[in-house]
């Protein structure tokens, strides 16, 4: 129907007359505050009343000043705080009928019939039961004379929207729960620190991480640090694992590896459902091998600390989506959870997700472990398969021999996660039977013959290293074609894997254009996007952008803190990105900035003036500081200095200004868990594609590939990883400014403005369709890697 295709704008949805209660319940998770902040601000923005319910369901039952109306400023400065500022409690009384009756009374007194619950599956199940009983509870309250018949009619329905806050990532239907990424940050920080001391003493470390019923944290941290062995509840080791583990550990030592890392989920079990504890693993290693072994139990550290950039953006997106879902809810729509699928916000029926989550537990209890892994969803299954692929080297005798030589190189500026990608490529390549070659210093090094064979062990410990170990250059191949072709001939290179940014993309275009002249380039070539700028066409994300975003966010947190001491200060911060505004825009969303100037959205002096006035108004409230981000190339005349001087002049007597150029710190640092994991998985997949193409193009004793579909870019698109011929991406590229013509994150731009109290238009046509929890197809890989 014509109706369906009309774009839907949220400014046409009104919350007038509605009251929304927001509560956090169950175990806390980093990012809950960002979700609370987004719900409060979005609620107030659409003119609804918003109430905090303190201490979870306990506060709802106790009432009184546990349920308070809040203002815009109530949620200032909580974005960067871990845990939940409104408190969370395990509540026995809400489990009783009397408790829920009291809670219903307390809500009706304030006219609250919309609840946003942020918590785990237990909290959400409780909310659903409350919703089902609601009208009965009101009848009961009317009969006992506590409320009148009018109230029963007026408040007849309770709407519920859930957001999953849980560090375990144990909730089916969502790729990533709020807090998971931050918990991984804590684990990886600890592992990185332990590795240096283990290295010194040739020790074995057994690390116990959280996850009573779900092995996600253990599995992903094992992937992200290249652990020797991992124990998780969903995939117990086979009979006789004690022997195979000890063999594996001693083999690694024989290969001159000075340390071993074993990761144990707290809920790990063997195939008879008996617990495998970290102490048990340690005793085993000491008794059998006599290695110096230590246990570290991470415990509540994993729940603590500041939320990562990913969790802040995730929670802000979900919070806004939750308010939209409440505004659109009808008595006929089921209670839903808002979640992320790939890179898209979706709504799913709450009970379908809960049932599926309980199915996993049931499958595990009954020993149906393969089923449990499948039910966890495609992301989990992918992680497990990738881990199995990369952690254990088969003996040479068991490896296939393809006689193909594959070269790997880094191109462009360094990006954190490049080394993880190289490691995965090398190890998958060796497993598939190829000989792997590493090219030093990009295309320039290639031309000079800086190329050598690289082995399985050479890339050990690379996942956690920042920058590019192989070395990388921005040089394009066009001026070295003759020499590169010669090197490919000399080393008999049958396929090329390029890990890099926009230059890598241009490089592949140049090499494929040179195929007419040089047969050497008629081989399969694939590119994996790696650049902090995230400006490569054909992919929503590139390796390194998440790490850079976290650097920007951390720095902004510190800067905001310095401003809270001096009061009435506005900071102008310049970020990298070339002409691509991704870092500035997403950094602004994650740091709670007031404005972000980017090239993609033209601005003029009137806009700058409006921003200054906005900040002047803000200084009259209790929040006396401002933060403005500016992309380095957003406008050639409105430079960072110009904007700084303009703000200083216009803000005289109201606020003073400081400026900060973040510079190259955005390219450095240890890669974030997301970049390690994304780099590892996308690169492994690219290598498997190369193997497939090599088989397809091998004719009469040589590889010959000259079609467009043999030069591809592997990118993340919405919900899937897709191989796209670089030739087809040309039409999607703005070559002058080195950015894709269309960028998904521009849709999130209004979000930042709304959360900073600007009036704006926001197209929400994408959201609002309730989807169902499907058993997902095998092939897809979500963004929430």
XYZ file of C-alpha atoms in Angstrom:
785
model
C 0.000 0.000 0.000
C 1.064 3.607 -0.543
C 0.905 4.141 3.211
C 3.850 1.828 3.876
C 6.274 3.776 1.735
C 5.716 7.149 3.379
C 8.816 7.900 5.427
C 7.989 8.013 9.127
C 9.454 10.879 11.157
C 9.669 10.692 14.888
C 8.749 14.338 15.369
C 5.222 13.288 14.347
C 5.094 10.871 17.299
C 4.025 12.624 20.466
C 4.487 11.515 24.039
C 2.214 14.210 25.464
C 0.159 12.827 28.324
C 2.306 9.687 28.587
C 4.496 8.781 31.527
C 7.486 6.485 31.186
C 9.214 4.707 34.056
C 12.792 3.522 33.594
C 14.494 0.933 35.783
C 17.645 -1.175 35.821
C 17.410 -4.645 37.280
C 19.495 -7.773 37.836
C 23.294 -7.728 37.611
C 24.720 -4.370 36.537
C 26.503 -3.816 33.228
C 28.579 -0.975 31.788
C 26.460 1.116 29.438
C 23.249 0.892 31.476
C 23.643 4.588 32.309
C 23.952 5.498 28.644
C 20.672 3.645 28.066
C 18.988 5.418 30.988
C 20.228 8.780 29.698
C 18.910 8.111 26.195
C 15.476 6.997 27.468
C 15.154 10.052 29.724
C 16.235 12.568 27.088
C 14.266 11.028 24.248
C 11.208 10.778 26.520
C 11.431 14.433 27.543
C 12.144 15.367 23.920
C 8.814 13.911 22.770
C 7.129 15.700 25.691
C 6.437 12.668 27.860
C 7.053 12.643 31.597
C 9.912 10.370 32.622
C 10.393 8.771 36.031
C 13.382 7.031 37.571
C 12.521 3.872 39.457
C 15.395 3.504 41.919
C 16.767 0.092 43.020
C 15.020 -1.954 40.326
C 11.761 -3.724 41.143
C 12.391 -3.177 44.865
C 11.894 0.564 44.347
C 8.746 -0.066 42.346
C 7.286 -2.084 45.232
C 8.459 0.350 47.929
C 7.229 3.438 46.055
C 7.575 6.789 47.829
C 10.700 8.658 46.769
C 11.962 5.588 44.924
C 9.898 6.739 41.942
C 10.714 10.308 40.929
C 10.112 12.468 37.908
C 13.381 13.541 36.304
C 14.614 16.398 34.146
C 17.049 16.735 31.233
C 19.907 17.634 33.579
C 19.278 14.629 35.859
C 21.173 12.408 33.421
C 24.080 14.746 32.704
C 27.592 13.311 33.204
C 26.475 9.685 33.573
C 27.383 8.553 30.055
C 30.946 7.737 31.052
C 30.074 6.062 34.356
C 29.991 2.270 34.656
C 27.264 0.362 36.515
C 23.877 1.988 37.009
C 23.322 5.281 38.845
C 19.689 4.432 39.636
C 20.703 1.237 41.388
C 19.686 -2.350 40.905
C 18.551 -4.865 43.499
C 17.519 -8.485 43.530
C 13.900 -8.255 44.646
C 12.037 -11.079 46.353
C 8.810 -9.181 46.983
C 8.159 -8.495 43.276
C 7.987 -12.261 42.837
C 4.918 -12.344 45.102
C 1.411 -11.338 44.056
C 1.235 -8.795 46.920
C 4.461 -7.191 45.759
C 3.206 -6.758 42.209
C -0.116 -5.392 43.492
C 1.756 -2.748 45.471
C 3.955 -1.928 42.458
C 0.888 -1.487 40.230
C -0.623 0.864 42.821
C 2.566 2.961 42.970
C 2.686 3.299 39.168
C -1.008 4.173 38.786
C -0.644 6.883 41.435
C 1.793 8.617 39.089
C 0.001 7.701 35.868
C 2.912 5.535 34.638
C 1.761 2.964 32.089
C 4.991 2.674 30.087
C 7.976 0.842 31.470
C 11.444 0.568 30.063
C 13.289 -2.273 31.767
C 17.063 -2.611 31.378
C 18.300 -5.962 32.663
C 18.862 -9.649 32.016
C 16.388 -12.343 31.002
C 15.068 -12.796 34.566
C 14.170 -9.110 34.880
C 12.492 -9.093 31.464
C 10.459 -12.232 32.193
C 9.257 -10.579 35.418
C 8.224 -7.484 33.475
C 6.217 -9.578 31.023
C 4.331 -11.365 33.813
C 3.554 -7.979 35.390
C 2.158 -6.785 32.081
C -0.059 -9.854 31.692
C -1.459 -9.432 35.206
C -1.861 -5.656 34.989
C -5.590 -5.315 34.323
C -6.344 -7.947 36.989
C -4.184 -6.082 39.497
C -6.061 -2.825 38.768
C -9.438 -4.596 39.228
C -8.185 -5.851 42.582
C -7.034 -2.361 43.622
C -10.449 -0.952 42.623
C -12.296 -3.595 44.635
C -10.318 -2.779 47.765
C -11.087 0.909 47.158
C -7.483 1.934 46.618
C -8.173 3.364 43.166
C -11.432 4.424 41.481
C -13.141 2.893 38.454
C -12.025 5.881 36.366
C -8.365 4.974 36.957
C -8.984 1.349 35.949
C -10.290 2.609 32.585
C -7.675 5.318 32.115
C -4.671 3.139 32.902
C -6.041 -0.114 31.480
C -2.861 -1.185 29.672
C 0.772 -1.429 30.593
C 3.362 -1.205 27.814
C 6.747 -2.782 28.286
C 9.959 -2.479 26.302
C 13.116 -4.242 27.384
C 16.795 -3.650 26.720
C 19.249 -6.378 27.560
C 21.968 -5.253 29.922
C 24.216 -8.208 30.702
C 27.963 -8.631 30.385
C 27.539 -12.332 29.499
C 25.897 -11.736 26.102
C 23.654 -14.658 26.960
C 20.389 -13.402 25.501
C 19.120 -14.945 22.283
C 17.937 -12.639 19.542
C 20.518 -9.926 20.220
C 23.985 -9.964 18.695
C 25.394 -7.866 21.484
C 23.965 -7.099 24.906
C 24.808 -3.828 26.665
C 28.002 -4.329 28.705
C 29.507 -7.243 26.781
C 32.014 -5.176 24.839
C 33.128 -3.325 27.982
C 33.575 -6.601 29.875
C 35.769 -7.820 27.003
C 37.811 -4.610 27.343
C 38.434 -5.400 31.023
C 39.415 -9.018 30.265
C 41.736 -8.064 27.403
C 43.441 -5.369 29.507
C 44.166 -8.014 32.139
C 45.348 -10.629 29.630
C 47.666 -8.134 27.932
C 49.147 -7.269 31.328
C 49.521 -10.909 32.384
C 51.217 -11.853 29.121
C 54.224 -9.654 29.844
C 54.858 -11.212 33.256
C 54.160 -14.754 31.988
C 56.694 -14.096 29.227
C 59.363 -13.145 31.779
C 58.974 -16.302 33.875
C 57.847 -18.836 31.243
C 54.641 -19.328 33.186
C 51.271 -20.832 32.415
C 48.275 -18.721 33.432
C 44.771 -20.018 33.974
C 42.273 -17.174 33.756
C 38.752 -17.551 35.004
C 36.189 -15.231 33.439
C 32.496 -14.695 34.159
C 29.728 -16.596 32.412
C 27.901 -19.133 34.547
C 25.703 -20.356 31.728
C 27.261 -18.723 28.707
C 30.770 -19.002 27.319
C 30.699 -15.888 25.133
C 33.204 -13.847 27.174
C 35.603 -16.772 27.487
C 35.374 -17.654 23.810
C 35.822 -14.143 22.434
C 38.627 -13.255 24.813
C 40.375 -16.515 23.844
C 40.026 -15.488 20.189
C 41.226 -11.969 20.963
C 44.394 -12.992 22.781
C 45.192 -16.236 20.975
C 44.793 -18.381 24.103
C 46.122 -21.946 23.987
C 42.961 -23.530 25.332
C 39.461 -22.431 26.309
C 36.731 -24.106 28.376
C 33.101 -23.070 27.868
C 29.775 -24.587 28.963
C 28.303 -24.868 25.451
C 31.173 -26.884 23.986
C 32.685 -29.251 26.534
C 35.999 -30.883 25.564
C 35.990 -34.463 24.267
C 36.832 -37.450 26.481
C 40.543 -37.545 27.192
C 40.894 -33.749 26.906
C 43.430 -33.800 29.717
C 45.949 -35.569 27.471
C 45.318 -33.459 24.381
C 45.592 -30.223 26.355
C 48.900 -31.220 27.928
C 50.291 -32.315 24.565
C 49.232 -28.970 23.079
C 50.869 -26.996 25.904
C 54.160 -28.871 25.726
C 54.228 -28.607 21.908
C 53.852 -24.851 22.209
C 56.725 -24.710 24.701
C 58.879 -26.805 22.356
C 58.212 -24.160 19.671
C 59.944 -21.582 21.879
C 56.660 -20.113 23.111
C 57.469 -18.814 26.582
C 53.962 -18.703 27.965
C 50.599 -20.440 27.898
C 47.221 -18.877 28.487
C 44.203 -21.016 29.338
C 40.811 -19.360 29.687
C 38.048 -20.946 31.748
C 34.431 -19.754 31.872
C 33.118 -20.011 35.450
C 30.368 -22.353 34.187
C 32.704 -24.646 32.220
C 31.771 -28.344 32.260
C 32.998 -31.608 30.800
C 30.863 -33.837 28.572
C 29.344 -35.504 31.662
C 28.122 -32.117 32.933
C 30.742 -32.087 35.720
C 32.315 -28.690 36.438
C 35.818 -27.932 35.163
C 37.280 -25.387 37.593
C 40.336 -23.201 37.130
C 41.966 -24.889 40.154
C 41.414 -28.304 38.574
C 43.053 -27.140 35.332
C 46.006 -25.685 37.233
C 46.570 -28.868 39.267
C 46.468 -30.903 36.085
C 49.137 -28.787 34.372
C 51.367 -28.834 37.450
C 51.048 -32.605 38.019
C 51.457 -33.689 34.400
C 53.899 -31.129 33.040
C 55.444 -29.504 36.079
C 54.964 -26.035 34.528
C 54.975 -23.044 36.854
C 51.240 -22.258 36.809
C 49.161 -19.437 38.303
C 45.403 -18.860 38.514
C 43.842 -15.430 38.116
C 40.131 -15.052 38.767
C 38.875 -11.837 37.215
C 35.587 -11.680 39.112
C 33.774 -8.371 39.417
C 36.473 -6.400 37.650
C 34.630 -7.466 34.499
C 31.482 -5.619 35.527
C 33.333 -2.453 36.407
C 35.035 0.465 34.767
C 33.874 2.926 32.173
C 31.723 1.689 29.273
C 33.484 1.281 25.919
C 32.575 3.472 22.947
C 30.699 0.527 21.416
C 28.525 0.064 24.524
C 27.756 3.794 24.795
C 26.650 3.977 21.171
C 24.748 0.694 21.405
C 22.952 1.776 24.597
C 22.150 5.251 23.215
C 20.707 3.770 20.021
C 18.697 1.201 21.990
C 17.410 3.803 24.466
C 16.053 6.006 21.692
C 14.582 2.967 19.925
C 12.926 1.871 23.200
C 11.085 5.180 23.536
C 9.913 4.919 19.904
C 8.658 1.406 20.601
C 6.745 2.624 23.683
C 5.156 5.489 21.724
C 3.987 3.050 19.062
C 2.914 0.253 21.397
C -0.741 -0.810 21.440
C -2.565 -3.290 23.675
C -2.232 -5.749 20.785
C 1.574 -5.597 20.410
C 3.525 -8.040 22.571
C 6.134 -6.798 25.040
C 9.306 -6.398 23.006
C 13.036 -6.067 23.402
C 15.006 -3.664 21.263
C 18.254 -5.136 20.095
C 20.930 -5.006 17.461
C 21.088 -7.402 14.567
C 24.280 -6.836 12.635
C 24.296 -3.100 12.406
C 20.554 -2.570 12.571
C 18.207 -1.827 15.447
C 15.386 -4.378 15.592
C 12.425 -5.151 17.835
C 11.760 -8.713 18.884
C 8.954 -10.237 20.980
C 10.359 -10.458 24.492
C 8.992 -13.898 25.278
C 10.317 -15.459 22.063
C 13.815 -14.341 23.055
C 13.391 -15.589 26.622
C 12.098 -18.973 25.457
C 14.981 -19.379 23.055
C 17.461 -18.399 25.801
C 15.934 -21.056 28.073
C 16.149 -23.605 25.239
C 19.939 -23.188 25.198
C 20.160 -23.952 28.905
C 17.875 -26.969 28.465
C 19.991 -28.291 25.583
C 23.109 -27.974 27.748
C 21.474 -29.698 30.717
C 20.472 -32.580 28.465
C 23.925 -32.858 26.915
C 22.826 -31.689 23.436
C 25.843 -29.451 23.043
C 25.881 -28.993 19.267
C 22.285 -27.845 19.507
C 23.222 -25.403 22.302
C 25.904 -23.812 20.132
C 23.466 -23.531 17.214
C 20.781 -21.948 19.388
C 23.248 -19.350 20.674
C 23.135 -17.918 17.165
C 25.419 -17.389 14.210
C 27.801 -14.982 15.925
C 28.616 -17.493 18.653
C 28.962 -20.382 16.218
C 31.282 -18.311 14.032
C 33.475 -17.397 16.970
C 33.789 -21.038 17.950
C 34.651 -22.202 14.436
C 37.216 -19.433 13.972
C 38.810 -20.235 17.323
C 39.093 -23.930 16.439
C 40.602 -23.004 13.070
C 43.300 -20.715 14.450
C 44.377 -22.179 17.765
C 45.561 -25.653 16.825
C 48.098 -26.339 14.111
C 47.659 -29.713 12.488
C 50.854 -31.770 12.084
C 52.456 -31.115 8.663
C 51.663 -34.642 7.546
C 47.932 -33.989 7.958
C 47.896 -30.681 6.058
C 46.774 -30.693 2.418
C 49.358 -29.504 -0.160
C 47.942 -27.142 -2.798
C 51.251 -25.814 -4.195
C 49.696 -22.332 -4.223
C 51.612 -19.320 -2.914
C 49.601 -16.510 -1.328
C 51.056 -13.109 -0.401
C 49.707 -10.841 2.359
C 50.480 -7.117 2.628
C 49.420 -4.023 4.575
C 48.667 -0.809 2.682
C 47.880 2.717 3.897
C 48.211 4.183 7.373
C 48.604 1.862 10.373
C 45.366 0.694 12.009
C 45.030 -1.310 15.226
C 43.933 -4.842 14.375
C 45.978 -5.187 11.169
C 48.248 -7.724 12.861
C 45.304 -9.816 14.032
C 44.144 -9.886 10.413
C 47.585 -10.933 9.138
C 47.780 -13.698 11.761
C 44.379 -15.092 10.819
C 45.217 -14.968 7.097
C 48.532 -16.750 7.555
C 47.121 -19.479 9.792
C 44.019 -20.143 7.705
C 46.191 -20.157 4.568
C 48.546 -22.744 6.071
C 45.583 -24.865 7.233
C 44.202 -24.787 3.683
C 47.553 -26.064 2.403
C 49.037 -22.914 0.844
C 52.500 -21.465 1.277
C 52.117 -18.027 2.845
C 54.330 -15.025 2.031
C 54.531 -11.732 3.905
C 55.286 -8.514 2.052
C 57.115 -5.848 4.068
C 56.189 -2.138 3.658
C 53.221 -2.389 1.296
C 53.434 -2.029 -2.483
C 56.696 -0.121 -2.201
C 58.358 -2.985 -0.335
C 56.820 -5.433 -2.803
C 58.521 -3.639 -5.708
C 61.859 -3.791 -3.869
C 61.487 -7.537 -3.314
C 60.890 -7.325 0.437
C 58.964 -10.585 0.570
C 59.526 -13.721 2.637
C 57.755 -16.933 3.563
C 55.920 -16.715 6.901
C 55.085 -19.675 9.155
C 52.387 -20.543 11.704
C 54.647 -19.737 14.648
C 55.858 -16.423 13.182
C 52.485 -14.817 13.842
C 52.070 -16.085 17.414
C 51.077 -13.337 19.856
C 50.240 -10.887 17.069
C 46.567 -10.296 17.927
C 47.261 -7.882 20.746
C 49.912 -5.823 18.950
C 49.007 -2.338 17.700
C 50.190 -0.756 14.455
C 51.481 -2.893 11.581
C 54.270 -5.387 12.256
C 54.773 -6.048 8.535
C 55.118 -2.319 7.966
C 52.744 -0.340 5.790
C 53.038 2.452 3.207
C 50.567 4.698 1.421
C 52.375 4.228 -1.914
C 50.133 3.058 -4.773
C 51.300 0.291 -7.135
C 50.813 2.170 -10.454
C 54.361 3.487 -10.643
C 55.913 0.115 -9.737
C 53.792 -2.214 -11.905
C 56.763 -3.639 -13.808
C 58.690 -4.444 -10.619
C 55.709 -5.838 -8.707
C 54.856 -8.106 -11.651
C 58.462 -9.300 -11.655
C 58.322 -10.107 -7.924
C 55.062 -11.989 -8.408
C 56.698 -13.993 -11.158
C 59.913 -14.672 -9.227
C 58.058 -15.815 -6.097
C 55.331 -17.504 -8.103
C 52.543 -15.676 -6.220
C 49.097 -17.111 -7.094
C 46.894 -14.833 -4.997
C 47.046 -11.538 -3.141
C 45.484 -10.466 0.103
C 45.638 -6.757 0.876
C 44.789 -5.441 4.332
C 44.436 -1.669 4.374
C 42.464 1.493 3.828
C 41.435 3.623 0.878
C 44.878 3.199 -0.754
C 44.427 -0.561 -0.683
C 41.159 -0.127 -2.576
C 42.789 2.204 -5.121
C 45.711 -0.219 -5.357
C 43.456 -3.127 -6.271
C 41.707 -0.985 -8.892
C 45.119 -0.177 -10.400
C 46.277 -3.807 -10.358
C 43.096 -5.040 -11.996
C 43.419 -2.347 -14.689
C 46.970 -3.586 -15.320
C 45.791 -7.137 -16.024
C 45.609 -6.427 -19.770
C 49.327 -5.760 -19.810
C 50.567 -8.168 -17.131
C 49.426 -11.778 -16.786
C 50.979 -11.825 -13.302
C 48.029 -9.797 -11.988
C 45.503 -12.309 -13.370
C 45.199 -13.959 -9.965
C 42.526 -13.792 -7.249
C 42.911 -10.652 -5.115
C 40.955 -9.700 -2.041
C 40.965 -6.687 0.206
C 40.078 -6.479 3.894
C 39.286 -2.892 5.025
C 41.599 -1.606 7.757
C 41.719 2.134 8.491
C 40.844 4.311 11.471
C 38.868 6.617 9.168
C 36.288 3.962 8.250
C 36.049 5.517 4.785
C 36.280 2.420 2.584
C 33.319 1.918 0.213
C 31.536 -1.424 0.489
C 31.908 -1.824 4.255
C 30.085 -0.371 7.260
C 33.139 -0.966 9.440
C 36.868 -1.159 8.946
C 39.492 -2.660 11.244
C 40.981 0.016 13.519
C 38.033 2.409 13.671
C 36.731 0.984 16.957
C 40.128 1.362 18.649
C 40.405 4.961 17.412
C 36.878 5.675 18.628
C 37.779 4.415 22.097
C 40.868 6.638 22.139
C 38.741 9.652 21.219
C 36.101 8.769 23.801
C 38.656 8.262 26.612
C 40.316 11.567 25.789
C 36.998 13.417 25.697
C 36.093 11.926 29.097
C 39.278 13.327 30.583
C 38.787 16.681 28.937
C 35.193 16.912 30.183
C 36.439 16.118 33.668
C 38.961 18.944 33.525
C 36.124 21.269 32.498
C 33.906 20.275 35.413
C 36.515 21.776 37.710
C 36.781 25.118 35.953
C 33.091 25.470 34.980
C 31.819 27.371 31.937
C 34.352 26.038 29.543
C 33.889 24.775 25.996
C 36.382 22.403 24.378
C 36.906 22.147 20.644
C 38.481 18.850 19.663
C 39.828 17.962 16.233
C 39.648 14.345 15.110
C 41.159 12.430 12.194
C 39.272 10.779 9.377
C 40.276 12.615 6.203
C 36.979 13.794 4.725
C 35.038 11.037 6.475
C 33.119 12.233 9.521
C 32.703 8.786 11.124
C 35.137 9.350 14.000
C 33.903 12.875 14.735
C 30.234 11.908 14.592
C 30.430 8.627 16.511
C 32.955 10.094 18.937
C 30.486 12.892 19.637
C 27.708 10.359 20.267
C 29.902 8.285 22.595
C 31.329 11.259 24.498
C 28.067 13.183 24.804
C 29.246 16.168 22.760
C 27.131 19.229 21.916
C 28.037 19.345 18.243
C 30.166 17.632 15.626
C 31.249 19.373 12.448
C 31.674 17.021 9.509
C 32.280 17.367 5.779
C 29.253 15.233 4.832
C 26.813 17.709 6.358
C 27.584 21.190 5.064
C 27.374 23.953 7.665
C 27.595 27.726 7.477
C 28.084 30.684 9.774
C 24.418 30.591 10.831
C 24.893 27.086 12.145
C 28.023 28.077 14.065
C 26.063 31.002 15.508
C 23.210 28.675 16.547
C 25.703 26.348 18.283
C 27.174 29.238 20.244
C 23.687 30.366 21.334
C 22.844 26.784 22.294
C 25.937 26.616 24.502
C 25.152 30.014 26.023
C 21.725 28.656 27.040
C 23.333 25.486 28.379
C 25.652 27.516 30.639
C 22.555 28.844 32.441
C 21.708 25.296 33.588
C 23.631 23.139 36.040
C 25.744 21.650 33.210
C 28.422 24.260 32.750
C 30.674 22.772 30.116
C 30.601 22.097 26.412
C 32.284 19.710 24.027
C 32.492 20.195 20.270
C 34.161 17.792 17.843
C 35.468 18.825 14.448
C 36.609 16.503 11.678
C 40.020 17.618 10.328
C 38.712 18.283 6.793
C 35.114 19.269 7.432
C 35.605 22.726 5.926
C 38.728 24.366 4.519
C 37.871 27.839 5.827
C 36.192 27.046 9.111
C 39.367 25.570 10.572
C 39.739 24.414 14.160
C 41.459 27.718 14.940
C 38.699 29.702 13.264
C 35.982 27.910 15.214
C 37.986 28.305 18.413
C 38.372 32.043 17.827
C 34.730 32.486 16.851
C 33.501 30.667 19.973
C 35.970 32.609 22.165
C 34.721 35.940 20.820
C 31.028 35.099 20.836
C 31.191 33.414 24.231
C 32.916 36.337 25.966
C 31.651 36.764 29.494
C 29.652 33.512 29.277
C 32.225 30.781 28.674
C 35.858 30.445 27.698
C 37.345 28.040 25.152
C 40.167 25.578 24.781
C 41.185 23.569 21.751
C 42.783 20.179 21.350
C 44.053 18.349 18.264
C 44.118 14.614 18.965
C 46.450 13.716 16.100
C 48.264 10.417 15.683
C 47.336 8.927 19.029
C 44.203 7.876 17.133
C 46.267 5.469 15.008
C 48.126 3.872 17.894
C 47.432 1.745 20.927
C 46.593 -1.893 21.488
C 43.620 -2.991 19.359
C 40.230 -3.107 21.068
C 38.478 -6.491 21.475
C 36.146 -5.554 18.603
C 39.025 -4.832 16.208
C 40.934 -7.996 17.180
C 37.844 -10.095 16.701
C 36.583 -8.358 13.579
C 40.068 -8.445 12.040
C 40.477 -12.127 12.834
C 37.106 -13.211 11.508
C 36.905 -11.100 8.374
C 40.467 -12.043 7.409
C 39.843 -15.773 7.939
C 36.808 -15.510 5.705
C 38.782 -13.659 3.018
C 41.411 -16.407 3.036
C 38.753 -19.087 2.561
C 37.463 -17.104 -0.430
C 40.982 -17.077 -1.895
C 41.174 -20.870 -1.607
C 37.836 -21.233 -3.357
C 38.861 -18.848 -6.156
C 42.220 -20.587 -6.605
C 40.441 -23.899 -7.165
C 37.995 -22.275 -9.608
C 40.683 -20.500 -11.674
C 43.331 -23.244 -11.802
C 43.520 -24.493 -15.413
C 46.197 -26.520 -17.186
C 48.741 -26.179 -14.440
C 48.344 -22.446 -13.765
C 46.070 -19.941 -12.093
C 44.397 -17.521 -14.460
C 41.753 -15.115 -13.180
C 40.803 -12.005 -15.137
C 37.117 -11.443 -14.401
C 35.837 -8.628 -12.176
C 34.623 -11.062 -9.542
C 38.189 -12.244 -8.898
C 39.168 -8.849 -7.403
C 36.932 -8.299 -4.396
C 36.561 -6.293 -1.237
C 35.163 -8.154 1.751
C 32.956 -5.786 3.727
C 30.404 -5.741 6.495
C 27.033 -4.654 5.077
C 24.175 -4.247 7.537
C 23.815 -7.831 8.677
C 26.220 -9.744 6.466
C 29.802 -10.064 5.335
C 29.820 -9.726 1.538
C 32.420 -10.051 -1.216
C 32.016 -7.203 -3.711
C 34.007 -6.782 -6.935
C 36.012 -3.535 -6.596
C 34.942 -2.614 -10.141
C 31.311 -2.478 -8.975
C 32.180 -0.276 -6.007
C 33.491 2.501 -8.273
C 30.023 3.990 -8.750
C 29.576 4.125 -4.960
C 32.785 6.074 -4.407
C 33.547 9.790 -4.210
C 37.188 9.569 -5.354
C 37.950 13.265 -4.834
C 37.186 13.111 -1.122
C 38.008 9.423 -0.669
C 34.690 8.472 0.921
C 31.684 6.319 0.007
C 28.824 8.363 -1.523
C 26.367 6.897 0.973
C 27.225 6.214 4.595
C 24.984 4.358 7.027
C 26.061 6.255 10.134
C 24.689 9.568 8.837
C 21.291 8.154 9.872
C 22.524 8.258 13.481
C 23.426 11.925 13.231
C 20.064 13.199 14.510
C 20.510 10.944 17.544
C 23.494 12.934 18.725
C 21.572 16.186 18.194
C 18.512 14.955 20.077
C 20.638 13.823 23.027
C 22.278 17.282 23.001
C 18.822 18.980 23.024
C 18.710 20.273 19.453
C 15.435 20.284 17.567
C 15.929 18.081 14.548
C 14.197 15.834 12.073
C 14.729 12.100 12.483
C 13.648 9.526 9.908
C 12.596 6.378 11.767
C 11.109 4.489 8.827
C 13.617 1.696 9.409
C 12.418 0.878 12.888
C 9.130 -0.362 14.160
C 8.658 -3.673 12.399
C 8.464 -6.418 14.959
C 10.598 -9.291 13.735
C 10.692 -12.848 14.943
C 13.570 -14.716 16.458
C 14.715 -16.911 13.635
C 17.204 -19.711 13.614
C 19.693 -17.775 11.599
C 21.216 -18.948 8.327
C 24.687 -20.495 8.573
C 26.583 -18.064 6.369
C 25.941 -14.660 7.853
C 28.247 -12.842 10.255
C 26.878 -10.035 12.415
C 28.584 -6.751 13.158
C 28.644 -7.556 16.785
C 31.444 -9.900 16.196
